[in-house]
Coordinates of C-alpha atoms and ligand atoms in Angstrom, one line a residue:
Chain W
X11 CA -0.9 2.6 -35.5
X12 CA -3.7 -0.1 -35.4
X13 CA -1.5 -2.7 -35.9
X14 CA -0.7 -1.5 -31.8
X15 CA -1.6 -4.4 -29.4
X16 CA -1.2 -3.6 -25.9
X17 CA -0.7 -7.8 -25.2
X18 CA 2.8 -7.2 -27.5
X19 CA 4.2 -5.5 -25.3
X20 CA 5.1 -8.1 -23.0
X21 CA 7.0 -10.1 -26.1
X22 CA 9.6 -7.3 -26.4
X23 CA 11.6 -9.4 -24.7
X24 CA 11.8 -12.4 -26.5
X25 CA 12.8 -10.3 -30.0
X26 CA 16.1 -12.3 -29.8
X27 CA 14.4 -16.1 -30.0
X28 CA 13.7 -14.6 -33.5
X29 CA 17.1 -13.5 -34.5
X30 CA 20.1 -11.8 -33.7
X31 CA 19.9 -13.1 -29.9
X32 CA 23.3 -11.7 -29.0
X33 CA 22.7 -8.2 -30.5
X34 CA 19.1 -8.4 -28.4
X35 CA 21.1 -8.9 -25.4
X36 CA 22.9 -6.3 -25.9
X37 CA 20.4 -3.7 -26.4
X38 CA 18.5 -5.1 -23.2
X39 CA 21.7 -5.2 -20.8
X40 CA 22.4 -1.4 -22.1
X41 CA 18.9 -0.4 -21.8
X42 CA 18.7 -2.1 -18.2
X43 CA 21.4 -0.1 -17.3
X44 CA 20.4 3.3 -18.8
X45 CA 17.4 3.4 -16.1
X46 CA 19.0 2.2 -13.2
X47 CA 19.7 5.1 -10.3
X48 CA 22.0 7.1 -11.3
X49 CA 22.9 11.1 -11.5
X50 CA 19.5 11.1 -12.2
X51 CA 17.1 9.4 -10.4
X52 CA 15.2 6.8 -11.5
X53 CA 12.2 9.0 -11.5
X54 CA 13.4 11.5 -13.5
X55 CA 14.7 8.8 -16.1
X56 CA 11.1 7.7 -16.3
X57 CA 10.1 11.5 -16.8
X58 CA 12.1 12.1 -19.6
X59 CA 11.5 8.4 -21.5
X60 CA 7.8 9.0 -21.1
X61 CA 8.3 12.8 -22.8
X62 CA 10.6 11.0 -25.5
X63 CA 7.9 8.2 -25.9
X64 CA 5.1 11.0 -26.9
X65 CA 7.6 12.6 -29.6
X66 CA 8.5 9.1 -31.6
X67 CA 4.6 8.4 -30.7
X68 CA 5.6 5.1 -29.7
X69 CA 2.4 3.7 -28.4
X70 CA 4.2 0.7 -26.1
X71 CA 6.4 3.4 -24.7
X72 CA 3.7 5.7 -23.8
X73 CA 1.9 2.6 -22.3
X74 CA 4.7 1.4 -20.3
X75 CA 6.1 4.9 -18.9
X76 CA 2.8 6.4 -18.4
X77 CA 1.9 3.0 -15.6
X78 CA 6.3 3.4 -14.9
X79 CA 6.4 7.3 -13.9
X80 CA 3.0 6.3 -11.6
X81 CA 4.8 3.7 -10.3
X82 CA 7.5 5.3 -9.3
X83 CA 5.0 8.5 -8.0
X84 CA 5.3 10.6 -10.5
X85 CA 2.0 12.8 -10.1
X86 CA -0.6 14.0 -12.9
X87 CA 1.2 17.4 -12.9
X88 CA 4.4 16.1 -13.5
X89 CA 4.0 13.3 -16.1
X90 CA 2.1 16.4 -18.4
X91 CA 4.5 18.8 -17.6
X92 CA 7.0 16.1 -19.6
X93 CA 5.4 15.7 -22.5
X94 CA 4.6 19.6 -22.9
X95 CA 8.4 20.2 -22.6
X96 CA 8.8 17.2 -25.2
X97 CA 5.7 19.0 -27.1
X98 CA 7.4 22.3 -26.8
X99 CA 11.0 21.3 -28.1
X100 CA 9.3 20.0 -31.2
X101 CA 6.5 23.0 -31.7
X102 CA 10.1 25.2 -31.1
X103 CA 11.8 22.8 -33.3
X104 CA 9.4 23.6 -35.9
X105 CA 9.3 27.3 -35.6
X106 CA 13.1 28.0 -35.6
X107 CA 12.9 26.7 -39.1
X108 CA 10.7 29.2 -40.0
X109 CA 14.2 31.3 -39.8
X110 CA 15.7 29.6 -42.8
X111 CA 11.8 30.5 -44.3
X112 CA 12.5 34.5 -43.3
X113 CA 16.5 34.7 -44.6
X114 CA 14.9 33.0 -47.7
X115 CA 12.1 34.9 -48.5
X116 CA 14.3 38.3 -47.8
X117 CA 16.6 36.6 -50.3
X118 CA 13.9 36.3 -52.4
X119 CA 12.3 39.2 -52.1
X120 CA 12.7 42.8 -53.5
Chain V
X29 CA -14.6 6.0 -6.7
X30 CA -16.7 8.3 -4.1
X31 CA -18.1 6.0 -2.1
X32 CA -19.5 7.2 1.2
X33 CA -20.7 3.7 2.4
X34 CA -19.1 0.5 3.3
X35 CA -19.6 -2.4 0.6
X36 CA -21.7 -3.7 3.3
X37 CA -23.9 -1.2 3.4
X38 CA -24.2 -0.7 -0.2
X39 CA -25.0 -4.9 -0.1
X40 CA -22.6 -5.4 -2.4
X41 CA -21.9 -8.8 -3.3
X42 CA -18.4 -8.9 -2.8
X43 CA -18.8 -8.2 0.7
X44 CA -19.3 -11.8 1.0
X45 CA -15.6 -12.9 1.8
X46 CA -16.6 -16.4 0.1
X47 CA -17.2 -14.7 -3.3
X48 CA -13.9 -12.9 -2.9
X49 CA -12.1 -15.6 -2.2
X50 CA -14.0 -17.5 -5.4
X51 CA -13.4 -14.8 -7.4
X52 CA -9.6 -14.8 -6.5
X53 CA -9.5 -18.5 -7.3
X54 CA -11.0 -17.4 -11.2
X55 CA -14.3 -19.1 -10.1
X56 CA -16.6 -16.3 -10.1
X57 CA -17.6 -13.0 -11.9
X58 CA -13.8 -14.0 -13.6
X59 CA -12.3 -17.0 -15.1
X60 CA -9.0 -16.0 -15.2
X61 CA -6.3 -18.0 -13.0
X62 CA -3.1 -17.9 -12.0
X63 CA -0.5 -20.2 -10.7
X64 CA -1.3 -21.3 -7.1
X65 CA 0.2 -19.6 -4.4
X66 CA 1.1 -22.6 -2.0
X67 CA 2.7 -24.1 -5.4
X68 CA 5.2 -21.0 -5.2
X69 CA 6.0 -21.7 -1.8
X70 CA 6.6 -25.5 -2.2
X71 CA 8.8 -24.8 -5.1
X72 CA 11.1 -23.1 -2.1
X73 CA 10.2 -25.6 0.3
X74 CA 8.1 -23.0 2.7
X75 CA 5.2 -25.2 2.3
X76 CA 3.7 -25.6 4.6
X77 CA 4.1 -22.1 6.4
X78 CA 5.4 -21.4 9.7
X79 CA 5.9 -18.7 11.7
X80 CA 9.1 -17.6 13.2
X81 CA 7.7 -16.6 16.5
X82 CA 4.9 -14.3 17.3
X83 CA 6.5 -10.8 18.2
X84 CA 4.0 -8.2 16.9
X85 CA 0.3 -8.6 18.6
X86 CA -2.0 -6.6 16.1
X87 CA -5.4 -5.9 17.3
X88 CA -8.1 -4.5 15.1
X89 CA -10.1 -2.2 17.3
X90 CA -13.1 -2.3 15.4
X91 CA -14.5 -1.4 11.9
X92 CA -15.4 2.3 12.9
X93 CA -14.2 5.0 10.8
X94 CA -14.6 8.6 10.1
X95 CA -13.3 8.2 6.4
X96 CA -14.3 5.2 3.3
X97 CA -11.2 5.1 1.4
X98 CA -12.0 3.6 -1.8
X99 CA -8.6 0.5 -1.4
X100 CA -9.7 -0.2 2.3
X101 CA -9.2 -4.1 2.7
X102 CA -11.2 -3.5 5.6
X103 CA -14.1 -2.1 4.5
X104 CA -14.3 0.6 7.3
X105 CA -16.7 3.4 7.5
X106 CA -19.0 5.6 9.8
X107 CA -21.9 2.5 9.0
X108 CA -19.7 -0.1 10.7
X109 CA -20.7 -0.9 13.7
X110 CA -18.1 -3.8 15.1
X111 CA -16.3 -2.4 18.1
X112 CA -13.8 -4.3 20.3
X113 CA -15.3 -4.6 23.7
X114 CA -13.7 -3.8 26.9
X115 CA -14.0 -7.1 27.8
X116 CA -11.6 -8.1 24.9
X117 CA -8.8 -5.6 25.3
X118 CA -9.6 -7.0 29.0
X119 CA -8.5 -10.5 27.8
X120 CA -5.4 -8.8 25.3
X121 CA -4.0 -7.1 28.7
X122 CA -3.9 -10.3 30.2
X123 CA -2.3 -12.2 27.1
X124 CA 0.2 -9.6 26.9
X125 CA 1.0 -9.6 30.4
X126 CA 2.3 -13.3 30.9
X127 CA 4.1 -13.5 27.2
X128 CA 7.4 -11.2 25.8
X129 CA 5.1 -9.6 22.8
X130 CA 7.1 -7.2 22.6
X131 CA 5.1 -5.0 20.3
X132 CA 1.3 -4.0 20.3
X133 CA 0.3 -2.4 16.8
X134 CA -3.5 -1.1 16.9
X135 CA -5.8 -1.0 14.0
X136 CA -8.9 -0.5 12.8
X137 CA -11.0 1.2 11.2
X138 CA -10.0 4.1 13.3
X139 CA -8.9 2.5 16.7
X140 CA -9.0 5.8 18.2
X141 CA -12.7 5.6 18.0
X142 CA -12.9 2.7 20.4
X143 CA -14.4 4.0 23.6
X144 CA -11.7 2.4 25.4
X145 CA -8.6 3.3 23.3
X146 CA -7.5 5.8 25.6
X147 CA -7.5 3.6 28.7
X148 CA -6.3 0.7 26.8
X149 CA -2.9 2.6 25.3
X150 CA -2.7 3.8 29.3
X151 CA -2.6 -0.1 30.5
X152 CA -0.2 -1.4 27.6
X153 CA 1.9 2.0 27.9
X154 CA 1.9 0.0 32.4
X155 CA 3.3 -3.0 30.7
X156 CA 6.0 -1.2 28.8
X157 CA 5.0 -2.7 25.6
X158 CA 6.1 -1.1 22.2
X159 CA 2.5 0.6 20.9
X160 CA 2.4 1.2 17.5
X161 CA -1.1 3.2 16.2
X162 CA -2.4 3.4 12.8
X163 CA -3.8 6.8 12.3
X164 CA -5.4 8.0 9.5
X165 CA -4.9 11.3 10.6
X166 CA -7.6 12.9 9.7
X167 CA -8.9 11.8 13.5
X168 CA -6.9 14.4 15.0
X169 CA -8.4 16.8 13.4
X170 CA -12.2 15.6 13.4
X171 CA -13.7 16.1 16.3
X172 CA -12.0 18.2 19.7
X173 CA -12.2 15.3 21.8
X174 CA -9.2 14.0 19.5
X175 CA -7.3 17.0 19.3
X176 CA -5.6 16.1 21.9
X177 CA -3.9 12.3 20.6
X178 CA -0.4 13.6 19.6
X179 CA 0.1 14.9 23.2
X180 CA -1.4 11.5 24.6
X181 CA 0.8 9.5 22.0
X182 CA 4.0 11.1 23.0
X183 CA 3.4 10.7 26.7
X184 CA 3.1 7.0 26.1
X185 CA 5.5 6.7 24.0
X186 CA 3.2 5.2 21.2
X187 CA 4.8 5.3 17.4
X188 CA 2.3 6.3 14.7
X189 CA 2.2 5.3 11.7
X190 CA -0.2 6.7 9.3
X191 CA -1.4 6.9 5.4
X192 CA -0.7 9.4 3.0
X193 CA -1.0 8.1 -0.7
X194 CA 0.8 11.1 -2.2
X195 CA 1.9 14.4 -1.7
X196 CA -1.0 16.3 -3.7
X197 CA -4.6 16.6 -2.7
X198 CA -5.8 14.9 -5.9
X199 CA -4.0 11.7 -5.7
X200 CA -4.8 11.5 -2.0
X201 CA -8.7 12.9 -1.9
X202 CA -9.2 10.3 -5.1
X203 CA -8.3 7.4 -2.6
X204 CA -9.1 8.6 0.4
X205 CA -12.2 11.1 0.2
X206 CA -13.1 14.9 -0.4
X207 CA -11.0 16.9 2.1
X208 CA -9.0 14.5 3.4
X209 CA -5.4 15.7 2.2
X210 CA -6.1 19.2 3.5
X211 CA -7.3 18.0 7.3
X212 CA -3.6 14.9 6.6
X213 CA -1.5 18.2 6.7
X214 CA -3.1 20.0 9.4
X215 CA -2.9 16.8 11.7
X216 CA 0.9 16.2 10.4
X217 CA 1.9 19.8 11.3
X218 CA 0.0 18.7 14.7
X219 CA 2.3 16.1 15.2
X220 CA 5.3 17.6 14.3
X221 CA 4.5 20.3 17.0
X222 CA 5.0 17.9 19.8
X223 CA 8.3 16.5 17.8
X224 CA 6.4 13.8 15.8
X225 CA 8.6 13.2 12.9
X226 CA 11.6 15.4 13.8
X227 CA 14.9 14.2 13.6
X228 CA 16.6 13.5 16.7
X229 CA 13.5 13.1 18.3
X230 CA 12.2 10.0 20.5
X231 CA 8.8 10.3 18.8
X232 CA 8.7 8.3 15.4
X233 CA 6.2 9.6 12.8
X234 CA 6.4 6.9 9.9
X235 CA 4.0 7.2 6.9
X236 CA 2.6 4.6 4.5
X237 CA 2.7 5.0 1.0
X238 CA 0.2 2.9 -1.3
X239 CA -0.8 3.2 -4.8
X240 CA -3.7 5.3 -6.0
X241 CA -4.5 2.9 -8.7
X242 CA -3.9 -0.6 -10.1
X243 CA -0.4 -0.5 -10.2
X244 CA 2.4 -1.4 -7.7
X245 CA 4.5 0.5 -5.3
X246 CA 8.1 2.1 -7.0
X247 CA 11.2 1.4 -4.9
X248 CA 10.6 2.4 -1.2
X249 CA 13.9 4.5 -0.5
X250 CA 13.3 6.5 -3.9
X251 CA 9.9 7.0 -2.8
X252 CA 10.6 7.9 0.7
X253 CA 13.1 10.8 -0.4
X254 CA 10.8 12.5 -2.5
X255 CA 8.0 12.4 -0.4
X256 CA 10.2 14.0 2.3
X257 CA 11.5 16.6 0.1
X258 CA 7.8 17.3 -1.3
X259 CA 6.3 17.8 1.9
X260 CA 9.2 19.6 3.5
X261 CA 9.0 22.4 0.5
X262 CA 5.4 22.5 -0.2
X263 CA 3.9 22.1 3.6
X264 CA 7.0 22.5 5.9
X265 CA 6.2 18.6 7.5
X266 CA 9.0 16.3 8.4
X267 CA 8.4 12.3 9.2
X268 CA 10.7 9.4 9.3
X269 CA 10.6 6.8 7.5
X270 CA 8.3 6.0 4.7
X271 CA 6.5 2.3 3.9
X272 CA 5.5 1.0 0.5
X273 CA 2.8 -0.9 0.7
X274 CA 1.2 -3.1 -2.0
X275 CA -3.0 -2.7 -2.6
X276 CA -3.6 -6.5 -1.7
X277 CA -6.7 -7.4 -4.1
X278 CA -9.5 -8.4 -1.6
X279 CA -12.0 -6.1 -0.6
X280 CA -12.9 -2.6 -2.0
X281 CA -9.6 -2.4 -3.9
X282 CA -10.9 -5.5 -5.3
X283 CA -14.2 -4.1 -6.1
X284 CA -12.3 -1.7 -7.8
X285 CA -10.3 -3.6 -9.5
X286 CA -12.9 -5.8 -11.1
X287 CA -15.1 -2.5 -11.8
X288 CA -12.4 -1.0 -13.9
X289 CA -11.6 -3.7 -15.9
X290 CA -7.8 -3.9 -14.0
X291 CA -8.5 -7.2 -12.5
X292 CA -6.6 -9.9 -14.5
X293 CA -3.9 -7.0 -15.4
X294 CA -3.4 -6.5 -11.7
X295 CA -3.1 -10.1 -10.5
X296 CA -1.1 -10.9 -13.1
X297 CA 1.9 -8.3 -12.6
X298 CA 1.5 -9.2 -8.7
X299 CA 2.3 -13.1 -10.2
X300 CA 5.2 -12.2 -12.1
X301 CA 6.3 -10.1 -9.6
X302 CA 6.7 -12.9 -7.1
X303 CA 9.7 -12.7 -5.1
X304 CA 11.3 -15.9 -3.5
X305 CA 13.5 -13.7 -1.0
X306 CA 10.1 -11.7 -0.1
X307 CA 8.1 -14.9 0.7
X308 CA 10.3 -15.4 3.2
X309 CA 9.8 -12.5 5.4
X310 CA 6.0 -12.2 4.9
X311 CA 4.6 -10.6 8.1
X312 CA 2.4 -13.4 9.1
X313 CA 5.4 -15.4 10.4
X314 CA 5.8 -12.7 13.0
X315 CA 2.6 -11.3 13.5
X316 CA -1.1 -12.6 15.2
X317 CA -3.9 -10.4 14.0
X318 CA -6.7 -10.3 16.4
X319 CA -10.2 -9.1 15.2
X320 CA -12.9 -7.1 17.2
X321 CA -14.8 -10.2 18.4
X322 CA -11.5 -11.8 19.6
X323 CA -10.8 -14.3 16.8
X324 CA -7.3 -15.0 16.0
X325 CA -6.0 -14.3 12.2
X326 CA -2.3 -14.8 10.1
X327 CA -2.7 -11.2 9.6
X328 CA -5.5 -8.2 8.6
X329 CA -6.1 -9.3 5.5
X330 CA -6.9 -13.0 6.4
X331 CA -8.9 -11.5 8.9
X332 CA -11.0 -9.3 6.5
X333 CA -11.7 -12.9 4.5
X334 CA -12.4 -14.7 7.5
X335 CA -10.2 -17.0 7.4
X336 CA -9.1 -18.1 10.8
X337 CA -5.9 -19.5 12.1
X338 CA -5.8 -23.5 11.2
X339 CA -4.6 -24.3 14.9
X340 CA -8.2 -25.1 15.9
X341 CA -7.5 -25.1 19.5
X342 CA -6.6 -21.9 19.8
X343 CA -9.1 -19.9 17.8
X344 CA -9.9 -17.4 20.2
X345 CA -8.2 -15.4 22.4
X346 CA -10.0 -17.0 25.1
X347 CA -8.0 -20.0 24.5
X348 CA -4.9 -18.1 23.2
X349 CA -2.0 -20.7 23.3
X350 CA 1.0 -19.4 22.3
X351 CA 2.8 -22.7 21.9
X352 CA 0.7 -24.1 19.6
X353 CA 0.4 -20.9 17.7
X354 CA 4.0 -20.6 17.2
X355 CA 3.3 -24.3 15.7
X356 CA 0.5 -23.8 13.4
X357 CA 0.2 -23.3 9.5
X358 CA -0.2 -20.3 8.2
X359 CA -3.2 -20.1 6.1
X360 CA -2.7 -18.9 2.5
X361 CA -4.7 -18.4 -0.6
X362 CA -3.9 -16.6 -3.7
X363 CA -4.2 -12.9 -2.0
X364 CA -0.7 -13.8 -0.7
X365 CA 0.7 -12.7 -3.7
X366 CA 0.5 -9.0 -2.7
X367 CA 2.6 -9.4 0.3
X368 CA 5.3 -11.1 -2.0
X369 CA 5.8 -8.7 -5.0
X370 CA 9.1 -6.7 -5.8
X371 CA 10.8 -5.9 -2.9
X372 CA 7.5 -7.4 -0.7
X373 CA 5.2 -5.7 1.2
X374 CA 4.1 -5.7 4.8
X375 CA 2.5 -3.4 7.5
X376 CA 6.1 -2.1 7.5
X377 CA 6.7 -1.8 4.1
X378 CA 9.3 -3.8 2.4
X379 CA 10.4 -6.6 3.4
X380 CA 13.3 -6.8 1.6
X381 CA 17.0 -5.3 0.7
Ligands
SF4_424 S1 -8.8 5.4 7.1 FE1 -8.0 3.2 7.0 S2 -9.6 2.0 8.0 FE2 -10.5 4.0 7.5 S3 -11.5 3.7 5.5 FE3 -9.4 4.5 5.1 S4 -8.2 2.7 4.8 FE4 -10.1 2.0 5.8
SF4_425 S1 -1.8 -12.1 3.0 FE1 -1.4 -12.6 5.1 S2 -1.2 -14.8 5.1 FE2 -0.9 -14.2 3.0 S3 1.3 -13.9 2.9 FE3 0.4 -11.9 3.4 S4 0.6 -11.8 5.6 FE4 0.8 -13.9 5.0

């Protein structure tokens, strides 16, 4: 995590002058395209990237979506409620395995 | 962020519109700079800029307010004392009588509070000129001598156009002040009463969306349609149409910006936001701002850093030429690059698309 500079951010952009240009212009031209309006609006697209962002703990993406949803007026309600349904999905993701623990341990067990 | 005094009252340094501007140009409290302005427009040849034809007469009615929103590029307040005498709206009558402005838009501070706004929207309402008023709503609900503005705007036909940052009362009291979101709604339901803001109405209700906090408006149409389904479910209110506005960085958004370290951040997605096709349609090419002591202005916010039109003959309104005003250059400096950004901003919102 410390290696996180908030100044990087803005060189995501230029990853293909390093390499690979035509597989960078890819990704950008899909990604471009993922959050323009579409059966969801670009609101909600923000919503659910900035929920995503917290579960990868992608510092950039949390910085970028959290200043994104605002911009596109989100409120403080909101842009939580994402990231406890994010946090909630992995908390249940957790638990339900705890199922595999029970149908072992009665295996297991006299 | 609760400030209940004007910058000028607190003597704040920055209420000196030559340290702003310094400050702007990266030579004071901040080195940073950015690419000129006028260099943008010369790369388009727009340099220097003119206006298309004065249609919209602005007139800022004074400095008075009842709220001290923490972005206002005016720095309003209760403390300010700079009215606009009868006298002046005197002299506006007469301007507006021998040209075809078409459209009067009143500002302030709170231009209600003018002693003579209710006569003067009588007079302009006698010439049959379009009257726009920027309410900040909260008017209407302040004090019973203004309960009675959205009768007296419908009768003169007068279209309002007023703030609400956001549809929540923490967004908007953070902005705007303790309270205010609660007496917005009860002044909005007021106006919808009378048909303000109902579809198929004659009465246009159009509301101005800014950002509460150093970052820039999201698409205006987006924004529009969820404010409108927000405050339909949550409150019952209808309006029309909604503006995005851009926080230009002078004044006590500026103040804020430098306080919370958003500065250089701020200017700097505002410069590589710049928008050719916006730059274009900046407001000042249409526009004459006129301030409560009768100086003449590119717009508000040139206004609130004193800087006056260039055509030096016609600096007043007592020597209002509209020839020559049609014919002079627009002042800029690097504050421009809030009216250019994304889709542009204006007193009507986008000016784009
Ligand atoms: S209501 Fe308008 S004029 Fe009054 S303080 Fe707020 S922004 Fe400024
Ligand atoms: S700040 Fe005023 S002068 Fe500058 S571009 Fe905007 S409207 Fe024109």
């Amino acid at each position: 995590m410390s290696y996180f500079k908030p100044e990087d951010l803005k060189k995501f952009g230029d990853i293909g002058k390093f390499g690979a240009k035509d597989l960078a212009d890819k990704f950008f031209a899909y990604y471009g395209e993922v959050f323009k309006e579409g059966a969801l609006t670009q609101r909600e697209k923000s919503l659910i990237a900035l929920a995503v962002a917290h579960t990868v703990q992608c510092p950039y993406c949390i910085d970028a979506y959290t200043q994104d949803c605002l911009q596109k007026g989100s409120d403080e309600d909101q842009m939580m409620e994402a990231v406890h349904v994010a946090a909630a999905i992995k908390s249940g993701a957790t638990l339900v395995n705890s199922v595999q623990m029970i149908n072992k341990a009665d295996e297991l067990m006299m | 962020m609760k400030a209940t005094k004007s910058m000028q009252a607190q003597g704040n340094r920055l209420a000196n519109t030559m340290i702003q501007l310094n400050v702007l140009n990266g030579k004071d409290m901040v080195d940073a700079k950015f690419p000129l302005f006028t260099d943008k427009l010369k790369e388009i040849n727009l340099f220097p800029l003119k206006p298309s034809g004065i249609e919209i007469f602005q007139i800022n009615m004074g400095k008075m307010c009842n709220q001290v929103c923490a972005h206002c590029h005016v720095d309003a307040g209760p403390d300010r004392k700079e009215i606009m005498t009868k006298q002046t709206l005197e002299r506006c009558l007469e301007i507006l009588k021998n040209t075809d402005i078409k459209t009067v838009d009143l500002t302030g501070g709170a231009p209600e509070m003018n002693p003579h706004f209710f006569w003067f929207v009588e007079e302009l309402s006698k010439l049959g000129k379009h009257i726009i008023d920027r309410c900040n709503l909260t008017i209407i609900v302040a004090n019973k001598k203004y309960h009675r503005l959205p009768d007296f705007f419908k009768e003169h036909g007068v279209e309002v156009v007023s703030s609400l940052p956001y549809f929540s009362e923490k967004r908007t009291d953070s902005q705007r002040g303790e309270g205010v979101f609660e007496q917005s709604i009860r002044a909005l339901k007021m106006l919808n009463e009378v048909g303000y803001g109902i579809e198929g109405t004659e009465q246009k209700l159009n509301l101005v969306y800014n950002p509460s906090g150093a970052f820039l408006p999201g698409d205006q149409s987006s924004l529009e349609a969820e404010f409108k389904r927000q405050l339909k479910r949550k409150f019952d209110i209808q309006f029309n149409n909604l503006y995005a506005i851009t926080n230009i960085p002078i004044s006590r958004f500026l103040d804020y910006l430098l306080e919370s370290g958003n500065y250089e951040a701020y200017m700097e997605k505002l410069v590589t936001a710049y928008n050719p096709m916006a730059a274009r349609n900046v407001m000042c090419r249409n526009t004459i701002s006129i301030s409560w002591d009768g100086y003449l202005y590119d717009c508000d916010f040139n206004q609130m850093l004193d800087l006056k039109v260039s055509e030096r003959s016609s600096l007043h309104i007592n020597d209002f030429d509209i020839d020559k005003l049609n014919n002079r250059s627009i002042v800029l400096n690097q504050h421009c690059y809030g009216c250019t950004a994304g889709a542009g901003s204006s007193c009507g919102g986008e000016v784009t698309g």
